[in-house]
Coordinates of C-alpha atoms and ligand atoms in Angstrom, one line a residue:
M1 CA -22.1 -15.1 16.1
Q2 CA -18.6 -15.2 17.4
N3 CA -20.0 -14.6 20.9
R4 CA -22.4 -17.5 20.7
V5 CA -19.5 -19.9 19.8
E6 CA -17.5 -18.6 22.8
V7 CA -20.3 -18.9 25.3
S8 CA -21.3 -22.4 24.3
A9 CA -17.7 -23.4 24.2
R10 CA -17.0 -22.1 27.6
E11 CA -20.1 -23.5 29.2
G12 CA -19.0 -27.1 28.9
G13 CA -19.5 -27.4 25.1
S14 CA -16.5 -28.8 23.3
P15 CA -14.3 -26.0 22.1
N16 CA -11.6 -26.5 19.6
F17 CA -8.2 -25.9 21.1
S18 CA -5.3 -24.7 19.0
V19 CA -1.7 -24.6 20.2
V20 CA 1.0 -22.6 18.4
V21 CA 4.6 -23.6 18.7
P22 CA 7.3 -21.5 17.0
C23 CA 10.5 -23.5 16.2
F24 CA 13.9 -22.2 15.1
N25 CA 16.7 -24.7 14.9
E26 CA 15.2 -26.9 17.5
E27 CA 16.1 -30.3 16.0
E28 CA 17.3 -31.5 19.4
V29 CA 14.0 -30.8 21.1
V30 CA 11.0 -31.0 18.7
R31 CA 10.5 -34.8 19.1
E32 CA 10.3 -34.5 22.8
T33 CA 8.2 -31.4 22.6
H34 CA 5.7 -33.2 20.4
K35 CA 5.6 -36.1 22.7
R36 CA 5.1 -34.1 25.9
L37 CA 2.7 -31.7 24.4
G38 CA 0.7 -34.6 22.8
A39 CA 0.5 -36.3 26.2
A40 CA -0.6 -33.0 27.9
L41 CA -3.3 -32.4 25.3
A42 CA -4.6 -36.0 25.4
E43 CA -5.0 -35.4 29.1
I44 CA -7.1 -32.3 28.5
G45 CA -9.3 -34.2 26.1
L46 CA -10.5 -31.5 23.8
A47 CA -10.4 -31.4 20.0
C48 CA -6.9 -30.1 19.4
E49 CA -4.8 -28.9 16.6
V50 CA -1.1 -28.2 17.1
I51 CA 0.5 -25.8 14.7
Y52 CA 4.3 -25.9 14.5
I53 CA 5.9 -22.9 12.8
D54 CA 9.3 -23.6 11.3
D55 CA 10.9 -20.2 11.4
G56 CA 13.4 -20.9 8.6
S57 CA 15.5 -23.4 10.6
A58 CA 18.9 -24.2 9.1
D59 CA 19.0 -27.7 10.7
K60 CA 16.7 -30.7 10.5
T61 CA 13.8 -29.2 12.4
L62 CA 11.5 -29.0 9.4
D63 CA 12.3 -32.6 8.3
I64 CA 11.5 -33.9 11.8
L65 CA 8.3 -31.9 11.9
M66 CA 7.2 -33.3 8.5
E67 CA 8.0 -36.8 9.6
L68 CA 6.0 -36.3 12.9
Q69 CA 3.1 -34.8 10.9
N70 CA 2.9 -37.9 8.7
D71 CA 1.9 -39.9 11.8
D72 CA -0.4 -37.4 13.4
P73 CA -3.3 -35.8 11.7
S74 CA -3.9 -33.3 14.5
M75 CA -0.6 -31.7 13.8
R76 CA -0.1 -28.9 11.3
V77 CA 3.2 -27.5 10.0
V78 CA 3.8 -24.1 8.5
A79 CA 7.3 -23.5 7.2
L80 CA 8.2 -19.9 6.7
S81 CA 10.4 -19.0 3.7
R82 CA 13.3 -17.8 6.0
N83 CA 13.9 -16.8 9.6
F84 CA 11.5 -14.0 10.4
G85 CA 12.0 -14.0 14.2
H86 CA 10.1 -15.4 17.1
Q87 CA 7.3 -12.8 17.2
V88 CA 6.5 -13.1 13.5
A89 CA 6.5 -16.9 13.8
V90 CA 4.0 -16.7 16.6
T91 CA 1.9 -14.3 14.5
A92 CA 2.0 -16.7 11.6
G93 CA 0.7 -19.5 13.9
L94 CA -2.1 -17.4 15.2
E95 CA -3.1 -16.5 11.6
H96 CA -3.3 -20.2 10.7
C97 CA -5.1 -21.5 13.8
T98 CA -8.9 -22.0 13.9
G99 CA -9.5 -22.8 17.5
D100 CA -12.0 -21.2 19.8
V101 CA -9.2 -20.9 22.3
V102 CA -5.5 -20.7 21.4
G103 CA -2.4 -21.5 23.4
I104 CA 1.2 -20.2 22.6
I105 CA 4.2 -22.2 23.8
D106 CA 7.9 -22.2 23.1
A107 CA 9.4 -25.4 21.5
D108 CA 12.1 -25.8 24.1
L109 CA 10.0 -27.1 26.9
Q110 CA 10.9 -24.3 29.2
D111 CA 7.2 -23.7 29.6
P112 CA 5.5 -26.9 30.8
P113 CA 2.6 -27.8 28.4
E114 CA 0.8 -29.4 31.4
I115 CA -0.1 -25.9 32.5
F116 CA -2.5 -25.5 29.7
A117 CA -5.1 -27.5 31.7
E118 CA -5.0 -24.9 34.4
M119 CA -5.2 -22.1 31.9
L120 CA -8.2 -23.7 30.3
A121 CA -9.9 -23.8 33.7
E122 CA -9.3 -20.1 34.1
W123 CA -10.7 -19.5 30.5
R124 CA -13.8 -21.5 31.4
K125 CA -14.3 -19.2 34.4
G126 CA -14.4 -16.3 32.0
A127 CA -10.8 -15.1 31.3
D128 CA -10.1 -14.0 27.8
V129 CA -6.3 -14.1 28.2
V130 CA -4.5 -16.3 30.7
Y131 CA -0.8 -15.3 30.8
A132 CA 1.8 -17.4 32.6
V133 CA 3.9 -15.6 35.1
R134 CA 7.3 -17.0 35.8
A135 CA 7.7 -17.7 39.5
E136 CA 11.2 -18.9 38.9
R137 CA 13.6 -19.0 36.0
A138 CA 15.7 -22.0 36.4
G139 CA 18.6 -22.5 34.1
E140 CA 18.8 -18.9 33.0
T141 CA 21.7 -16.6 33.6
A142 CA 21.4 -14.2 36.5
F143 CA 22.0 -11.4 34.0
K144 CA 19.0 -12.4 31.9
T145 CA 16.7 -12.6 34.9
W146 CA 18.0 -9.3 36.2
S147 CA 17.8 -7.5 32.9
A148 CA 14.4 -8.8 32.1
K149 CA 13.0 -7.5 35.4
R150 CA 14.6 -4.1 35.0
F151 CA 13.4 -3.9 31.4
Y152 CA 9.7 -4.5 32.2
R153 CA 9.7 -2.1 35.1
F154 CA 11.2 0.5 32.9
I155 CA 8.9 0.0 30.0
N156 CA 5.9 0.1 32.3
A157 CA 7.0 3.3 33.9
I158 CA 7.4 5.1 30.6
S159 CA 4.6 3.7 28.4
D160 CA 0.9 3.7 28.4
V161 CA 0.4 0.0 28.6
D162 CA 1.0 -2.2 31.6
I163 CA 2.9 -5.2 30.5
P164 CA 2.8 -7.8 33.3
L165 CA 6.2 -8.4 34.9
D166 CA 7.9 -11.8 34.3
T167 CA 5.7 -13.0 31.5
G168 CA 6.7 -14.3 28.1
D169 CA 4.5 -15.4 25.3
F170 CA 3.4 -18.5 27.0
R171 CA -0.3 -17.9 27.3
L172 CA -3.8 -18.9 26.4
M173 CA -6.1 -16.6 24.4
D174 CA -9.8 -16.6 23.6
R175 CA -10.7 -16.2 20.0
C176 CA -11.8 -12.6 20.6
A177 CA -8.3 -11.7 21.9
V178 CA -6.6 -13.5 19.0
D179 CA -8.8 -11.7 16.4
A180 CA -8.0 -8.4 18.1
L181 CA -4.3 -9.1 18.0
L182 CA -4.4 -10.1 14.4
A183 CA -6.3 -6.9 13.6
M184 CA -3.1 -5.0 14.5
P185 CA -1.0 -5.0 11.4
E186 CA 2.2 -3.5 12.8
R187 CA 5.5 -5.0 11.8
D188 CA 7.6 -4.5 14.9
R189 CA 5.6 -7.0 16.9
F190 CA 6.0 -7.1 20.6
I191 CA 3.3 -9.6 21.3
R192 CA 3.2 -9.6 25.1
G193 CA 2.8 -5.8 24.9
M194 CA 0.2 -6.0 22.2
V195 CA -1.9 -8.5 24.1
A196 CA -1.8 -6.3 27.2
W197 CA -2.9 -3.4 25.0
V198 CA -6.0 -5.1 23.5
G199 CA -7.8 -5.4 26.8
F200 CA -10.5 -8.0 27.6
K201 CA -10.3 -9.9 30.8
Q202 CA -6.6 -10.9 31.4
V203 CA -5.7 -13.2 34.2
P204 CA -2.2 -14.2 35.5
L205 CA -1.2 -17.8 36.3
S206 CA 2.0 -18.4 38.1
Y207 CA 4.3 -21.3 37.1
Q208 CA 7.9 -22.5 37.5
R209 CA 10.0 -22.0 34.4
A210 CA 12.2 -25.0 33.6
P211 CA 15.6 -24.9 31.9
R212 CA 15.7 -25.6 28.2
F213 CA 15.3 -29.3 27.4
A214 CA 18.2 -29.1 24.9
G215 CA 19.9 -26.7 22.5
E216 CA 20.7 -23.1 23.1
T217 CA 18.8 -19.9 23.5
K218 CA 18.0 -18.2 20.2
Y219 CA 18.0 -14.9 21.9
P220 CA 21.7 -13.9 22.2
L221 CA 22.4 -10.4 23.7
K222 CA 22.1 -8.6 20.3
R223 CA 18.7 -10.0 19.6
M224 CA 17.6 -9.4 23.2
L225 CA 18.5 -5.7 22.8
R226 CA 16.7 -5.5 19.5
F227 CA 13.6 -7.1 21.0
A228 CA 13.8 -4.7 24.0
S229 CA 14.1 -1.7 21.7
D230 CA 11.1 -2.9 19.7
G231 CA 9.1 -3.1 23.0
L232 CA 10.2 0.3 24.1
L233 CA 9.8 2.2 20.9
S234 CA 6.6 0.7 19.8
F235 CA 4.9 1.5 23.1
S236 CA 6.3 4.8 24.1
L237 CA 7.2 8.2 22.9
V238 CA 8.9 9.1 26.1
P239 CA 12.4 8.7 24.7
M240 CA 11.6 11.5 22.3
R241 CA 10.2 13.7 25.1
F242 CA 13.3 13.0 27.0
A243 CA 15.3 14.5 24.1
I244 CA 13.3 17.7 24.4
L245 CA 13.8 17.9 28.2
T246 CA 17.5 17.2 28.0
G247 CA 17.9 19.7 25.1
S248 CA 16.2 22.4 27.2
A249 CA 18.3 21.6 30.3
V250 CA 21.5 21.9 28.3
A251 CA 20.4 25.0 26.6
G252 CA 19.5 26.5 30.0
L253 CA 23.0 25.6 31.3
S254 CA 24.7 27.2 28.4
F255 CA 22.7 30.4 28.9
L256 CA 23.9 30.5 32.5
G257 CA 27.4 30.0 31.1
I258 CA 27.0 33.0 28.8
L259 CA 25.8 35.2 31.7
Y260 CA 28.8 34.1 33.7
A261 CA 31.2 34.9 30.8
L262 CA 29.7 38.3 30.3
F263 CA 29.8 39.2 33.9
M264 CA 33.5 38.2 34.1
R265 CA 34.3 40.1 31.0
I266 CA 32.6 43.3 32.0
F267 CA 33.1 43.5 35.8
T268 CA 36.4 41.7 36.3
S269 CA 39.8 41.7 34.7
D270 CA 40.4 37.9 34.8
W271 CA 38.0 36.6 32.2
V272 CA 38.5 33.2 30.6
T273 CA 41.1 33.2 28.0
G274 CA 41.4 29.4 27.4
W275 CA 39.6 27.2 25.0
T276 CA 38.5 24.6 27.5
M277 CA 35.0 25.9 28.1
L278 CA 34.5 26.2 24.4
F279 CA 35.7 22.7 23.7
I280 CA 33.6 21.1 26.3
A281 CA 30.5 23.0 25.2
V282 CA 30.9 22.1 21.6
L283 CA 31.7 18.4 22.2
F284 CA 28.9 18.0 24.7
I285 CA 26.2 19.6 22.6
G286 CA 27.5 17.9 19.4
G287 CA 27.4 14.5 21.2
L288 CA 23.9 15.1 22.5
Q289 CA 22.7 16.1 19.0
L290 CA 24.0 13.0 17.5
I291 CA 22.5 10.8 20.2
F292 CA 19.1 12.3 19.7
L293 CA 19.4 12.4 15.9
G294 CA 20.0 8.6 16.2
L295 CA 17.0 8.2 18.5
I296 CA 14.7 10.1 16.1
G297 CA 16.2 8.0 13.3
E298 CA 15.1 4.8 15.2
Y299 CA 11.5 6.1 15.1
V300 CA 11.7 7.3 11.5
G301 CA 13.2 4.0 10.5
R302 CA 10.3 2.1 12.0
V303 CA 7.8 4.4 10.3
Y304 CA 9.6 3.6 7.1
G305 CA 9.4 -0.1 7.8
E306 CA 5.6 0.3 8.4
A307 CA 5.1 2.5 5.3
K308 CA 6.5 -0.2 3.0
R309 CA 3.5 -2.4 3.9
R310 CA 5.4 -5.6 3.2
P311 CA 3.7 -8.8 4.2
L312 CA 5.0 -10.0 7.6
Y313 CA 6.2 -13.3 6.3
F314 CA 6.0 -15.8 3.4
V315 CA 5.1 -19.4 3.7
K316 CA 7.2 -22.0 1.9
R317 CA 5.3 -25.0 2.8
R318 CA 2.1 -26.1 4.7
A319 CA 1.2 -29.5 5.9
G320 CA -1.8 -31.0 7.7
F321 CA -4.3 -28.3 6.7
E322 CA -6.0 -30.2 4.0
K323 CA -7.4 -32.7 6.5
S324 CA -9.8 -30.5 8.3
G325 CA -13.1 -29.6 6.7
R326 CA -12.8 -26.0 7.7
D327 CA -9.5 -25.6 5.9
A328 CA -10.7 -27.4 2.8
A329 CA -13.5 -24.9 2.6
D330 CA -11.0 -22.0 3.2
S331 CA -8.8 -23.2 0.4
T332 CA -11.6 -23.4 -2.1
A333 CA -12.4 -19.9 -1.2
D334 CA -8.8 -19.0 -1.9
H335 CA -9.0 -20.5 -5.4
A336 CA -12.3 -18.8 -6.2
Ligands
UDP401 N1 12.3 -18.8 17.9 C1 11.8 -18.6 16.7 N2 12.4 -17.8 15.8 C2 13.6 -17.1 16.2 C3 14.1 -17.3 17.5 C4 13.4 -18.2 18.4 O1 10.8 -19.2 16.3 O2 14.1 -16.4 15.4 C5 11.6 -19.8 18.8 C6 12.4 -20.8 19.5 O3 12.6 -22.0 18.7 C7 11.7 -21.1 20.8 C8 11.1 -19.8 21.1 O4 11.1 -19.0 19.9 O5 10.7 -22.0 20.6 C9 11.8 -19.0 22.2 O6 13.2 -18.9 21.9 P1 14.3 -19.2 23.0 O7 13.9 -20.4 23.8 O8 15.6 -19.3 22.2 O9 14.2 -17.9 23.8 P2 14.4 -17.8 25.4 O10 13.5 -18.8 26.1 O11 15.9 -18.1 25.7 O12 14.1 -16.4 25.7
MG402 MG1 13.5 -20.7 25.7

């Protein structure tokens, strides 16, 4: 049944288009985002719903969203009970959207919403996922650009998915890809990797990334590192294998050291009397053990997090959902 909807929607029928916008402390930009996104969607001319996820903002973001929602029935707002992070906010949006085709875009206007028209054209030609590739990253530090490049090269080299270089979460997904993504319940969500992993027909689309419209990045270095380690550890066991290899190499070296010490002791008269060698060996091996214990701890900690099976997020408030027939039906089902 799902397939029939897709086919008719792609072949010139009128698909429903949903757009998910995660917002965290974006009071300075949401009005402008809403205006520009609204204009871009009007241009596209499909039946649209825009879902703004307020990811526990501490500023006026939610108030502004509620105010905008009052004047615009196509707009939906989901407010999470606290800050759950960008990737969870996007997931919440995907779970709430009903479109045949779904777009994800940041609230800060770094990704131009006008590109959705081109993405939809690719989708009509048969793409299930159209991901935007940054041709340029204006307004971002050289360090961020450089580190992002290195990171994606590295993760692709050591993992079994191929995450396209220079992509973010700005993309368009057919319902089949959205459903596949939502069927993956993991907690450490690295959406761009997970989308690459689900398969289907994925097509790149190059665009120029603009600087932030206003406000500051919500990904300071610490969060970037956490995000990077999520990506790495949830897609690869290579770091653990690396531990085994390094352990073997060090053990091999120390074996050579033992042979050398025995040789000196038995066949010469000037054997090592100092503690230097001992010290170095103990410290080196001790350090390595701690590093790898920590690494295993990272994996175990993630297993623990998954094992608790907590919900990904809680919703504090929803607005705009009662107006659509489909949602009204859903909510009666909820009550039954
Ligand atoms: N964001 C979010 N929750 C967070 C951090 C960020 O919903 O905990 C949103 C943020 O409002 C923005 C998007 O995720 O719409 C991307 O964040 P940002 O622009 O700060 O990241 P950058 O573009 O600098 O990588
Ligand atoms: Mg941004």
